[in-house]
PDB file of C-alpha atoms in Angstrom:
ATOM      1  CA  ALA A 219     146.758 175.440  82.622  1.00 52.00           C
ATOM      2  CA  THR A 220     148.729 177.499  84.915  1.00 64.00           C
ATOM      3  CA  GLN A 221     148.664 181.052  86.610  1.00 70.00           C
ATOM      4  CA  LEU A 222     151.519 183.356  88.051  1.00 74.00           C
ATOM      5  CA  ILE A 223     150.474 186.364  90.007  1.00 79.00           C
ATOM      6  CA  ARG A 224     152.547 188.920  91.515  1.00 80.00           C
ATOM      7  CA  THR A 225     151.813 190.608  94.337  1.00 83.00           C
ATOM      8  CA  PRO A 226     152.867 193.352  96.933  1.00 84.00           C
ATOM      9  CA  SER A 227     149.621 192.560  99.386  1.00 87.00           C
ATOM     10  CA  MET A 228     149.212 189.719 101.589  1.00 86.00           C
ATOM     11  CA  SER A 229     145.442 190.497 101.967  1.00 88.00           C
ATOM     12  CA  LEU A 230     145.332 189.350  98.095  1.00 89.00           C
ATOM     13  CA  ILE A 231     147.330 186.034  98.228  1.00 87.00           C
ATOM     14  CA  LYS A 232     145.431 184.981 101.102  1.00 89.00           C
ATOM     15  CA  LEU A 233     142.037 185.845  99.901  1.00 90.00           C
ATOM     16  CA  LEU A 234     142.946 183.969  96.419  1.00 88.00           C
ATOM     17  CA  LEU A 235     144.516 180.790  98.496  1.00 88.00           C
ATOM     18  CA  LEU A 236     141.063 180.696 100.396  1.00 90.00           C
ATOM     19  CA  GLU A 237     139.062 181.282  97.623  1.00 88.00           C
ATOM     20  CA  GLY A 238     140.895 179.787  95.060  1.00 84.00           C
ATOM     21  CA  ASP A 239     142.833 176.973  93.712  1.00 79.00           C
ATOM     22  CA  TYR A 240     145.660 177.692  94.182  1.00 81.00           C
ATOM     23  CA  ILE A 241     148.946 177.259  96.284  1.00 79.00           C
ATOM     24  CA  ALA A 242     151.493 180.043  98.292  1.00 80.00           C
ATOM     25  CA  LEU A 243     154.739 179.317  99.900  1.00 75.00           C
ATOM     26  CA  ILE A 244     154.213 182.394 102.968  1.00 78.00           C
ATOM     27  CA  PRO A 245     154.881 182.537 106.383  1.00 79.00           C
ATOM     28  CA  ASP A 246     152.974 180.098 108.693  1.00 80.00           C
ATOM     29  CA  GLN A 247     152.586 183.476 110.701  1.00 85.00           C
ATOM     30  CA  TYR A 248     150.124 184.892 107.734  1.00 86.00           C
ATOM     31  CA  VAL A 249     147.797 182.052 108.206  1.00 88.00           C
ATOM     32  CA  ALA A 250     148.133 181.059 111.267  1.00 91.00           C
ATOM     33  CA  GLU A 251     144.358 181.050 112.294  1.00 94.00           C
ATOM     34  CA  GLU A 252     143.309 178.789 108.601  1.00 93.00           C
ATOM     35  CA  LEU A 253     146.166 176.793 109.287  1.00 91.00           C
ATOM     36  CA  ALA A 254     144.825 175.858 112.863  1.00 95.00           C
ATOM     37  CA  THR A 255     141.425 176.121 111.944  1.00 95.00           C
ATOM     38  CA  GLY A 256     142.277 173.210 108.943  1.00 93.00           C
ATOM     39  CA  ARG A 257     140.663 176.357 106.721  1.00 92.00           C
ATOM     40  CA  LEU A 258     144.351 175.447 105.240  1.00 89.00           C
ATOM     41  CA  ARG A 259     146.596 173.170 105.026  1.00 86.00           C
ATOM     42  CA  ARG A 260     150.186 172.033 103.967  1.00 82.00           C
ATOM     43  CA  LEU A 261     150.746 170.305 100.510  1.00 76.00           C
ATOM     44  CA  PRO A 262     152.080 166.704 101.634  1.00 70.00           C
ATOM     45  CA  GLU A 263     155.533 165.761 100.155  1.00 64.00           C
ATOM     46  CA  GLY A 264     155.359 163.651  96.777  1.00 52.00           C
ATOM     47  CA  GLN A 265     153.526 164.777  93.748  1.00 52.00           C
ATOM     48  CA  ILE A 266     151.209 167.691  93.706  1.00 53.00           C
ATOM     49  CA  THR A 267     148.234 167.236  90.757  1.00 57.00           C
ATOM     50  CA  ALA A 268     145.801 169.545  90.403  1.00 54.00           C
ATOM     51  CA  ALA A 269     143.867 170.370  86.741  1.00 55.00           C
ATOM     52  CA  GLN A 270     144.566 173.744  87.048  1.00 59.00           C
ATOM     53  CA  MET A 271     147.235 175.451  89.127  1.00 59.00           C
ATOM     54  CA  GLY A 272     148.798 178.864  90.116  1.00 65.00           C
ATOM     55  CA  PHE A 273     151.394 180.193  92.161  1.00 69.00           C
ATOM     56  CA  LEU A 274     150.278 183.451  94.746  1.00 73.00           C
ATOM     57  CA  THR A 275     153.759 185.747  95.802  1.00 74.00           C
ATOM     58  CA  LEU A 276     154.620 188.529  97.050  1.00 74.00           C
ATOM     59  CA  GLN A 277     155.833 191.271  94.164  1.00 75.00           C
ATOM     60  CA  GLY A 278     159.634 191.991  94.436  1.00 78.00           C
ATOM     61  CA  SER A 279     160.268 188.898  97.506  1.00 77.00           C
ATOM     62  CA  TYR A 280     163.626 187.064  97.433  1.00 79.00           C
ATOM     63  CA  GLU A 281     162.555 183.624  95.934  1.00 79.00           C
ATOM     64  CA  THR A 282     164.740 181.005  98.010  1.00 81.00           C
ATOM     65  CA  THR A 283     166.592 178.248  96.552  1.00 84.00           C
ATOM     66  CA  GLU A 284     163.792 175.556  97.148  1.00 81.00           C
ATOM     67  CA  ALA A 285     161.409 178.040  95.633  1.00 79.00           C
ATOM     68  CA  ILE A 286     162.681 178.606  92.579  1.00 82.00           C
ATOM     69  CA  LYS A 287     162.222 174.560  91.899  1.00 83.00           C
ATOM     70  CA  LEU A 288     158.640 173.848  93.370  1.00 80.00           C
ATOM     71  CA  LYS A 289     158.873 177.039  90.577  1.00 79.00           C
ATOM     72  CA  SER A 290     159.637 174.950  87.952  1.00 81.00           C
ATOM     73  CA  LEU A 291     158.463 171.170  89.299  1.00 78.00           C
ATOM     74  CA  LEU A 292     154.609 172.605  88.908  1.00 75.00           C
ATOM     75  CA  LYS A 293     155.710 174.389  85.277  1.00 75.00           C
ATOM     76  CA  SER A 294     156.961 170.908  84.056  1.00 77.00           C
ATOM     77  CA  LEU A 295     153.519 169.109  85.768  1.00 70.00           C
ATOM     78  CA  ALA A 296     151.859 171.328  83.717  1.00 68.00           C
ATOM     79  CA  ASP A 297     153.773 170.799  80.558  1.00 69.00           C
ATOM     80  CA  GLY A 298     153.891 167.036  80.967  1.00 65.00           C
ATOM     81  CA  THR A 299     157.469 167.017  80.775  1.00 67.00           C
ATOM     82  CA  ALA A 300     158.163 166.015  84.906  1.00 59.00           C
ATOM     83  CA  GLY A 301     160.494 163.099  84.582  1.00 59.00           C
ATOM     84  CA  ARG A 302     161.615 163.422  81.905  1.00 56.00           C
TER      85      ARG A 302
END
């Protein structure tokens, strides 16, 4: 199953990243300490596999082409249509 959560709260996104099974496209500055300590990590390039996944984004924020492509890839992986 996939979930899309939109929120204007960076604090909520950070909490969900730390306590849940989510990925997010956010600036390093918001999670610099967590990246440095290893509490959060960047995903390696390649296929993303997960039993359940969610996508976190700031409500009303601009979505780059890369973000749109990633959301599409995640949806196709969840639907089982990737690579067709």
